[in-house]
Coordinates of C-alpha atoms in Angstrom, one line a residue:
Chain D
X29 CA -43.6 -140.0 -124.1
X30 CA -41.4 -140.1 -121.1
X31 CA -39.4 -143.2 -120.1
X32 CA -39.8 -144.7 -116.7
X33 CA -37.6 -143.5 -114.0
X34 CA -34.6 -145.5 -112.6
X35 CA -36.1 -147.4 -109.6
X36 CA -33.5 -146.3 -107.1
X37 CA -34.0 -142.6 -108.0
X38 CA -37.7 -143.1 -107.7
X39 CA -37.4 -144.8 -104.3
X40 CA -35.2 -141.8 -103.1
X41 CA -37.7 -139.2 -104.2
X42 CA -40.7 -141.1 -102.8
X43 CA -38.9 -141.4 -99.5
X44 CA -37.9 -137.8 -99.3
X45 CA -41.5 -136.7 -99.9
X46 CA -42.7 -139.4 -97.3
X47 CA -40.3 -138.1 -94.8
X48 CA -41.3 -134.4 -95.3
X49 CA -45.0 -135.5 -94.6
X50 CA -44.3 -137.9 -91.6
X51 CA -42.0 -135.3 -89.9
X52 CA -44.4 -132.3 -90.5
X53 CA -47.3 -134.4 -89.5
X54 CA -45.6 -135.4 -86.3
X55 CA -44.6 -131.8 -85.5
X56 CA -48.3 -130.7 -86.0
X57 CA -49.5 -133.5 -83.8
X58 CA -47.5 -132.0 -80.9
X59 CA -50.2 -129.4 -80.8
X60 CA -53.0 -131.9 -80.0
X61 CA -54.7 -130.7 -76.8
X62 CA -52.6 -127.6 -76.6
X63 CA -54.1 -125.4 -79.4
X64 CA -55.4 -121.8 -78.6
X65 CA -58.9 -122.8 -79.3
X66 CA -61.2 -125.7 -79.9
X67 CA -61.5 -125.3 -83.6
X68 CA -57.7 -125.3 -84.0
X69 CA -57.4 -128.3 -81.7
X70 CA -59.5 -130.1 -84.3
X71 CA -57.7 -128.4 -87.4
X72 CA -54.1 -129.2 -86.6
X73 CA -54.5 -132.9 -85.7
X74 CA -56.8 -133.3 -88.8
X75 CA -54.0 -131.7 -91.0
X76 CA -51.5 -134.0 -89.2
X77 CA -53.8 -137.0 -90.2
X78 CA -53.7 -136.0 -93.8
X79 CA -49.9 -135.7 -93.7
X80 CA -49.2 -138.9 -91.8
X81 CA -51.7 -140.7 -94.1
X82 CA -50.0 -139.5 -97.2
X83 CA -46.8 -140.6 -95.8
X84 CA -48.1 -144.1 -95.2
X85 CA -49.1 -144.4 -98.7
X86 CA -45.8 -143.2 -100.0
X87 CA -43.8 -145.4 -97.6
X88 CA -45.8 -148.6 -98.7
X89 CA -45.0 -147.6 -102.3
X90 CA -41.4 -147.3 -101.5
X91 CA -41.4 -150.6 -99.8
X92 CA -43.1 -152.2 -102.8
X93 CA -40.6 -150.7 -105.2
X94 CA -37.7 -151.7 -102.9
X95 CA -39.1 -155.3 -102.6
X96 CA -36.8 -156.2 -99.7
X97 CA -39.6 -157.2 -97.4
X98 CA -39.7 -153.9 -95.4
X99 CA -43.0 -152.3 -94.4
X100 CA -44.3 -148.7 -94.1
X101 CA -43.5 -149.1 -90.4
X102 CA -39.9 -150.1 -90.9
X103 CA -39.4 -146.8 -92.9
X104 CA -41.3 -144.7 -90.4
X105 CA -40.0 -146.1 -87.1
X106 CA -36.8 -148.1 -87.6
X107 CA -34.4 -145.8 -89.4
X108 CA -31.6 -143.9 -87.8
X109 CA -31.6 -140.0 -88.0
X110 CA -29.1 -139.8 -90.9
X111 CA -31.3 -142.0 -93.1
X112 CA -34.2 -139.6 -93.0
X113 CA -34.1 -137.2 -96.0
X114 CA -36.9 -134.8 -95.1
X115 CA -36.1 -131.1 -95.7
X116 CA -35.0 -129.2 -92.7
X117 CA -38.1 -126.8 -92.7
X118 CA -40.5 -129.6 -91.6
X119 CA -38.5 -130.6 -88.6
X120 CA -38.1 -127.0 -87.1
X121 CA -39.6 -126.7 -83.7
X122 CA -43.3 -125.4 -83.4
X123 CA -42.0 -122.5 -81.2
X124 CA -45.4 -120.7 -81.3
X125 CA -48.5 -120.6 -83.3
X126 CA -47.0 -118.1 -85.8
X127 CA -44.1 -120.3 -86.5
X128 CA -46.4 -123.4 -86.9
X129 CA -48.8 -121.8 -89.3
X130 CA -46.0 -120.3 -91.4
X131 CA -44.1 -123.7 -91.6
X132 CA -47.4 -125.2 -92.7
X133 CA -48.1 -122.5 -95.2
X134 CA -44.6 -122.6 -96.9
X135 CA -44.8 -126.4 -97.1
X136 CA -48.5 -126.5 -98.5
X137 CA -47.8 -123.7 -101.1
X138 CA -45.0 -125.9 -102.6
X139 CA -46.8 -129.3 -102.3
X140 CA -50.0 -128.1 -103.9
X141 CA -48.6 -127.3 -107.4
X142 CA -46.2 -130.3 -106.9
X143 CA -49.0 -132.9 -106.5
X144 CA -50.9 -131.2 -109.4
X145 CA -47.9 -131.9 -111.5
X146 CA -47.6 -135.6 -110.1
X147 CA -51.2 -136.3 -110.7
X148 CA -50.8 -135.7 -114.4
X149 CA -47.4 -137.5 -114.4
X150 CA -46.2 -140.9 -115.7
X151 CA -46.3 -143.0 -112.5
X152 CA -49.8 -144.6 -111.9
X153 CA -49.4 -145.2 -108.1
X154 CA -48.2 -141.6 -107.4
X155 CA -51.0 -140.3 -109.6
X156 CA -53.5 -141.9 -107.3
X157 CA -51.7 -140.6 -104.0
X158 CA -51.4 -137.2 -105.6
X159 CA -55.1 -137.0 -106.6
X160 CA -56.1 -137.3 -102.9
X161 CA -53.2 -135.3 -101.5
X162 CA -53.7 -132.3 -103.8
X163 CA -57.3 -131.8 -102.5
X164 CA -56.2 -132.3 -98.9
X165 CA -53.3 -129.8 -99.1
X166 CA -55.6 -127.3 -100.7
X167 CA -57.4 -127.0 -97.3
X168 CA -54.0 -126.6 -95.7
X169 CA -52.9 -123.7 -97.7
X170 CA -56.2 -121.9 -97.2
X171 CA -56.3 -122.5 -93.5
X172 CA -52.7 -121.7 -92.8
X173 CA -52.8 -118.7 -95.3
X174 CA -55.9 -117.2 -93.5
X175 CA -54.1 -117.2 -90.2
X176 CA -51.1 -115.6 -91.7
X177 CA -53.3 -112.8 -92.9
X178 CA -55.1 -112.5 -89.5
X179 CA -51.8 -112.5 -87.6
X180 CA -49.8 -110.4 -89.8
X181 CA -52.5 -107.8 -90.2
X182 CA -53.6 -108.2 -86.5
X183 CA -52.3 -106.7 -83.2
X184 CA -48.8 -105.4 -82.7
X185 CA -47.8 -108.6 -80.9
X186 CA -49.2 -110.8 -83.4
X187 CA -47.5 -108.9 -86.3
X188 CA -44.2 -109.0 -84.4
X189 CA -44.5 -112.9 -84.0
X190 CA -45.2 -113.3 -87.6
X191 CA -42.2 -111.2 -88.6
X192 CA -40.1 -113.3 -86.2
X193 CA -41.2 -116.5 -87.6
X194 CA -40.5 -115.3 -91.1
X195 CA -36.9 -114.5 -90.1
X196 CA -36.5 -117.8 -88.5
X197 CA -38.1 -120.0 -91.1
X198 CA -37.5 -118.3 -94.6
X199 CA -33.9 -119.4 -94.8
X200 CA -35.2 -123.1 -94.9
X201 CA -37.5 -122.7 -97.8
X202 CA -35.0 -123.0 -100.6
X203 CA -34.4 -126.6 -99.8
X204 CA -38.1 -127.3 -100.8
X205 CA -37.2 -126.2 -104.3
X206 CA -33.9 -128.0 -104.5
X207 CA -33.4 -130.6 -107.4
X208 CA -31.0 -133.3 -106.7
X209 CA -29.9 -136.1 -109.2
X210 CA -32.7 -138.3 -108.1
X211 CA -35.4 -135.6 -108.6
X212 CA -33.7 -134.7 -111.9
X213 CA -34.2 -138.3 -113.1
X214 CA -37.8 -138.4 -112.0
X215 CA -38.4 -135.1 -113.7
X216 CA -36.9 -136.4 -116.9
X217 CA -39.2 -139.5 -116.7
X218 CA -42.2 -137.3 -116.2
X219 CA -42.9 -138.6 -112.7
X220 CA -42.6 -135.2 -111.1
X221 CA -43.1 -131.9 -112.6
X222 CA -40.3 -129.4 -113.7
X223 CA -39.3 -127.2 -110.8
X224 CA -39.4 -123.7 -112.7
X225 CA -43.3 -123.4 -112.9
X226 CA -43.7 -124.7 -109.3
X227 CA -41.2 -122.1 -108.0
X228 CA -43.0 -119.4 -109.8
X229 CA -46.4 -120.6 -108.3
X230 CA -44.7 -120.9 -104.8
X231 CA -43.3 -117.3 -105.1
X232 CA -46.8 -116.0 -106.3
X233 CA -48.7 -117.7 -103.4
X234 CA -46.3 -116.5 -100.8
X235 CA -46.2 -113.0 -102.3
X236 CA -50.0 -112.8 -102.5
X237 CA -50.6 -113.8 -98.9
X238 CA -47.7 -111.8 -97.4
X239 CA -49.1 -108.6 -99.2
X240 CA -52.5 -109.2 -97.7
X241 CA -50.9 -109.8 -94.3
X242 CA -48.8 -106.7 -94.5
X243 CA -45.6 -108.8 -94.3
X244 CA -42.4 -108.6 -96.2
X245 CA -40.7 -111.4 -98.1
X246 CA -37.2 -111.2 -96.8
X247 CA -33.8 -111.6 -98.7
X248 CA -32.1 -114.6 -97.5
X249 CA -28.1 -114.4 -97.2
X250 CA -27.5 -117.8 -95.9
X251 CA -30.0 -120.4 -97.2
X252 CA -30.1 -123.6 -94.9
X253 CA -30.1 -127.1 -96.4
X254 CA -28.9 -130.5 -95.6
X255 CA -31.9 -132.6 -94.8
X256 CA -31.9 -134.3 -98.2
X257 CA -28.5 -135.8 -97.5
X258 CA -29.4 -136.7 -94.0
X259 CA -27.6 -133.7 -92.2
X260 CA -30.3 -132.6 -89.8
X261 CA -30.6 -129.8 -87.1
X262 CA -30.2 -130.7 -83.4
X263 CA -33.9 -130.6 -82.9
X264 CA -34.5 -133.6 -85.1
X265 CA -32.9 -136.1 -82.7
X266 CA -35.4 -135.1 -80.0
X267 CA -38.3 -135.4 -82.4
X268 CA -37.2 -138.8 -83.6
X269 CA -36.7 -140.1 -80.0
X270 CA -40.5 -139.4 -79.3
X271 CA -41.6 -140.6 -82.7
X272 CA -39.8 -143.9 -82.4
X273 CA -40.2 -144.5 -78.7
X274 CA -43.0 -147.1 -78.9
X275 CA -41.3 -149.3 -81.6
X276 CA -38.0 -149.1 -80.0
X277 CA -39.4 -150.0 -76.5
X278 CA -41.8 -152.8 -77.8
X279 CA -40.1 -154.0 -80.9
X280 CA -42.7 -155.2 -83.5
X281 CA -45.7 -153.9 -81.6
X282 CA -48.8 -153.7 -83.7
X283 CA -51.5 -151.2 -83.3
Chain E
X1 CA -65.1 -175.2 -99.1
X2 CA -65.5 -172.9 -102.1
X3 CA -63.8 -173.3 -105.5
X4 CA -63.7 -171.3 -108.6
X5 CA -66.7 -173.0 -110.2
X6 CA -69.1 -172.6 -107.2
X7 CA -68.1 -169.1 -105.9
X8 CA -71.1 -166.9 -106.1
X9 CA -69.7 -163.6 -107.1
X10 CA -73.0 -161.8 -106.8
X11 CA -73.3 -163.1 -103.2
X12 CA -69.8 -162.0 -102.4
X13 CA -70.4 -158.6 -103.7
X14 CA -73.7 -158.3 -101.8
X15 CA -71.9 -159.1 -98.5
X16 CA -69.2 -156.6 -99.1
X17 CA -71.2 -153.8 -100.4
X18 CA -73.4 -153.8 -97.3
X19 CA -70.7 -153.7 -94.8
X20 CA -71.1 -150.4 -92.7
X21 CA -68.7 -147.5 -92.3
X22 CA -67.5 -147.5 -88.7
X23 CA -67.6 -143.6 -88.3
X24 CA -70.9 -143.2 -90.2
X25 CA -72.6 -146.6 -89.3
X26 CA -75.8 -145.7 -91.1
X27 CA -73.9 -145.7 -94.4
X28 CA -72.8 -148.8 -96.2
X29 CA -69.6 -149.0 -98.3
X30 CA -71.9 -149.2 -101.4
X31 CA -73.6 -145.9 -100.4
X32 CA -70.1 -144.2 -99.8
X33 CA -68.8 -145.6 -103.2
X34 CA -65.6 -146.7 -101.7
X35 CA -66.0 -150.4 -102.6
X36 CA -64.4 -150.4 -106.0
X37 CA -64.6 -154.0 -107.1
X38 CA -65.3 -157.6 -106.1
X39 CA -63.6 -160.2 -108.2
X40 CA -62.9 -163.9 -108.1
X41 CA -59.4 -165.2 -108.5
X42 CA -59.1 -169.0 -108.3
X43 CA -60.6 -169.8 -105.0
X44 CA -60.3 -166.3 -103.5
X45 CA -62.6 -163.3 -103.4
X46 CA -60.7 -160.1 -103.8
X47 CA -62.4 -156.9 -102.7
X48 CA -60.8 -153.5 -103.5
X49 CA -61.5 -150.6 -101.3
X50 CA -60.5 -146.9 -101.6
X51 CA -59.7 -144.6 -98.7
X52 CA -61.9 -141.4 -98.5
X53 CA -59.0 -139.3 -97.1
X54 CA -55.3 -140.4 -97.1
X55 CA -55.2 -140.2 -93.3
X56 CA -58.7 -141.7 -92.6
X57 CA -58.2 -143.5 -89.4
X58 CA -61.1 -145.7 -90.2
X59 CA -59.6 -147.3 -93.3
X60 CA -57.8 -150.2 -91.5
X61 CA -61.1 -151.0 -89.6
X62 CA -63.1 -150.9 -92.9
X63 CA -60.7 -153.3 -94.6
X64 CA -60.8 -155.6 -91.7
X65 CA -64.7 -155.4 -91.5
X66 CA -64.9 -156.3 -95.3
X67 CA -62.5 -159.2 -94.8
X68 CA -64.4 -160.5 -91.6
X69 CA -67.9 -160.1 -93.4
X70 CA -66.7 -162.2 -96.4
X71 CA -65.0 -164.8 -94.2
X72 CA -68.0 -165.2 -92.2
X73 CA -70.1 -165.8 -95.2
X74 CA -67.8 -168.6 -96.1
X75 CA -65.5 -166.9 -98.6
X76 CA -61.9 -167.2 -98.8
X77 CA -61.3 -163.4 -98.9
X78 CA -58.5 -160.9 -99.5
X79 CA -59.0 -157.1 -99.3
X80 CA -56.7 -154.8 -101.3
X81 CA -56.4 -151.0 -101.2
X82 CA -57.0 -149.2 -104.4
X83 CA -55.6 -145.7 -104.7
X84 CA -56.0 -144.9 -108.5
X85 CA -58.2 -143.3 -109.6
X86 CA -58.8 -141.5 -106.2
X87 CA -62.2 -141.7 -104.5
X88 CA -64.3 -138.5 -104.8
X89 CA -67.4 -137.5 -102.9
X90 CA -69.2 -137.5 -106.3
X91 CA -69.3 -141.4 -105.9
X92 CA -71.6 -141.1 -102.8
X93 CA -74.9 -142.5 -104.1
X94 CA -78.3 -140.7 -104.0
X95 CA -79.3 -143.1 -101.2
X96 CA -76.1 -142.2 -99.4
X97 CA -76.9 -138.5 -99.6
X98 CA -80.4 -139.1 -98.4
X99 CA -79.2 -141.0 -95.4
X100 CA -76.6 -138.4 -94.6
X101 CA -79.1 -135.6 -94.5
X102 CA -81.5 -137.8 -92.5
X103 CA -78.8 -138.2 -89.9
X104 CA -78.2 -134.5 -89.6
X105 CA -75.1 -134.1 -91.8
X106 CA -75.3 -131.9 -94.9
X107 CA -74.3 -134.0 -98.0
X108 CA -71.5 -132.8 -100.2
X109 CA -72.5 -131.1 -103.6
X110 CA -71.5 -132.5 -106.9
X111 CA -68.2 -131.2 -108.1
X112 CA -69.0 -132.1 -111.6
X113 CA -72.0 -130.0 -111.8
X114 CA -70.8 -127.1 -109.6
X115 CA -67.1 -126.2 -109.7
X116 CA -67.5 -123.5 -107.1
X117 CA -68.2 -126.2 -104.4
X118 CA -64.5 -127.0 -104.3
X119 CA -63.7 -123.5 -103.4
X120 CA -66.3 -123.4 -100.7
X121 CA -68.3 -120.7 -102.5
X122 CA -71.6 -122.6 -102.7
X123 CA -74.2 -122.3 -99.8
X124 CA -74.5 -125.3 -97.6
X125 CA -78.1 -126.2 -96.7
X126 CA -79.0 -126.8 -93.2
X127 CA -79.9 -130.6 -92.9
X128 CA -82.6 -129.7 -90.2
X129 CA -84.6 -126.7 -91.5
X130 CA -83.2 -126.6 -95.1
X131 CA -82.3 -122.9 -94.8
X132 CA -79.3 -121.8 -97.0
X133 CA -78.5 -119.2 -94.4
X134 CA -75.7 -121.1 -92.9
X135 CA -72.1 -120.1 -91.6
X136 CA -69.0 -122.1 -91.6
X137 CA -67.5 -122.4 -88.1
X138 CA -64.4 -124.4 -88.9
X139 CA -62.9 -126.1 -92.0
X140 CA -62.2 -129.2 -89.8
X141 CA -64.6 -131.2 -87.8
X142 CA -65.0 -134.4 -85.9
X143 CA -63.6 -136.6 -88.7
X144 CA -61.3 -135.6 -91.7
X145 CA -64.2 -135.7 -94.1
X146 CA -66.4 -133.1 -92.3
X147 CA -66.4 -129.4 -91.6
X148 CA -68.5 -127.7 -89.0
X149 CA -71.3 -125.3 -89.8
X150 CA -74.1 -123.5 -88.1
X151 CA -77.5 -122.5 -89.3
X152 CA -78.4 -118.8 -88.8
X153 CA -82.1 -119.7 -89.2
X154 CA -82.6 -122.4 -86.7
X155 CA -79.3 -122.0 -84.9
X156 CA -78.6 -125.6 -85.0
X157 CA -74.8 -126.5 -85.5
X158 CA -74.2 -129.3 -88.0
X159 CA -71.5 -131.3 -89.8
X160 CA -71.0 -130.8 -93.5
X161 CA -69.5 -133.6 -95.5
X162 CA -66.7 -131.8 -97.5
X163 CA -66.5 -132.0 -101.2
X164 CA -63.5 -134.0 -102.1

C-alpha cells in the first residue's frame, strides 16, 4: 500500500490543478454574453462554473493542508502572477471559438483520465473531488469534441480556423503531461495516477476526434512550458488584473 | 439553551431535511439526497451537506438556509460540506423524482440499473405527455444540473435533470 505524500508536495500539486481550473474557468467566463448562439452562451458559463467550483474545492483543501489561516479566496485573488502555477495552455487567449473549444478539449481529454485515477487514489479528500469532477469533465470532452468535428469537417473557413487553432495551441499541450518532483512524489504515494497510461489515453482521444474532424495532429518542434514554475505568457497579467480587480479594489469584500 | 442531554436529534434532523432547495423550491434537501447526516456533538448540531455539482452556485445558499433553519428552531448549529463519497442523482428519492416530473422536469434515470444513461443513450421521457420521442437541444441548461430537451410529440421544450 502506498505511503502518504509529503504535505508540501501535495499542496504544490493541489494548487497546480486548482490554478489550471480557475484560469481556464475564468477564460471561458469571458465568453458570457458573447457566444455565437444562446445554447453556447449557456454551455460555456456552465462549464466555467464547473471549473471554478472544482478550483474552490481544491483551494480549500490546499488551505486546510497548509494550515496557515489562508482561505480559498486568498489563493484565488491575492497571489502575484509568479505564484500561479497553472500550465500555459489554460491562460492562452480565447482568440476565436475554434481556439476556445480546442483549448477546452485538450484540457478535458487530459483531466478525464487523470480524475479517474485520482478517484481510485490514496487521498480521501481528492477522491471525493475527483468523483464529481470526472463526471463533469466528461460533458466537457463530449461538448468540445463535437464542436471540433463540426468545425474541422465543416466549411472551408471553419476548417481553416480549426487548423490555425491547432498550430497555435498544440505546442502548449506537453506541459499538461509534464511530471515535476512534486507530482512524482504524489504518484509514488498513489495520490495521482502514473502519467504513462494517461498520456496514452490523451493521445488516443485527440487522435480519434481529429480523425473524425479531418484534422492532423502536428509535430511540435518547440514545446512551450513554464507555467508550473510561475513563468507565464504576457497575456496572463491582463487576465489576472481582471480576475483580481474586485479584491484589490475592495480588500476583504465578501460576496 | 440546549445541552447534550436535551438536544432532540430527531427534531433537528426533521428541520434540516425539510429545508427547500433554492433553485428547485418544490424539492427538500431530503428529496434531493444532499443532506448527508445530522449529528449532535456536545451542545452543537452538525449538519453535513454535499454539493450536487462542484460549481453549484446554490451551495452557499443551501448551507446558510440549513444553518438558519436550525438556529431558528433553537439549535446551536454548524453546517459542514461533505465531498466524499460524492453525491449522485441516484440518491434523489422516489418522492423527489415524482415532484420533479410534476413540475415539468424530466427526472434522471438510475445509473445503477442502466449504465447507458451516463452516456446519454437512453431515451428521455417527456414530463408532459410521457412520449419517449424527444430530442436533446443542449447538454447545458438553466442550471448546471439540467440539460434542455424538446418533445417531438407535443412540441413542449423541457428541462432534464442530468444523471450524475
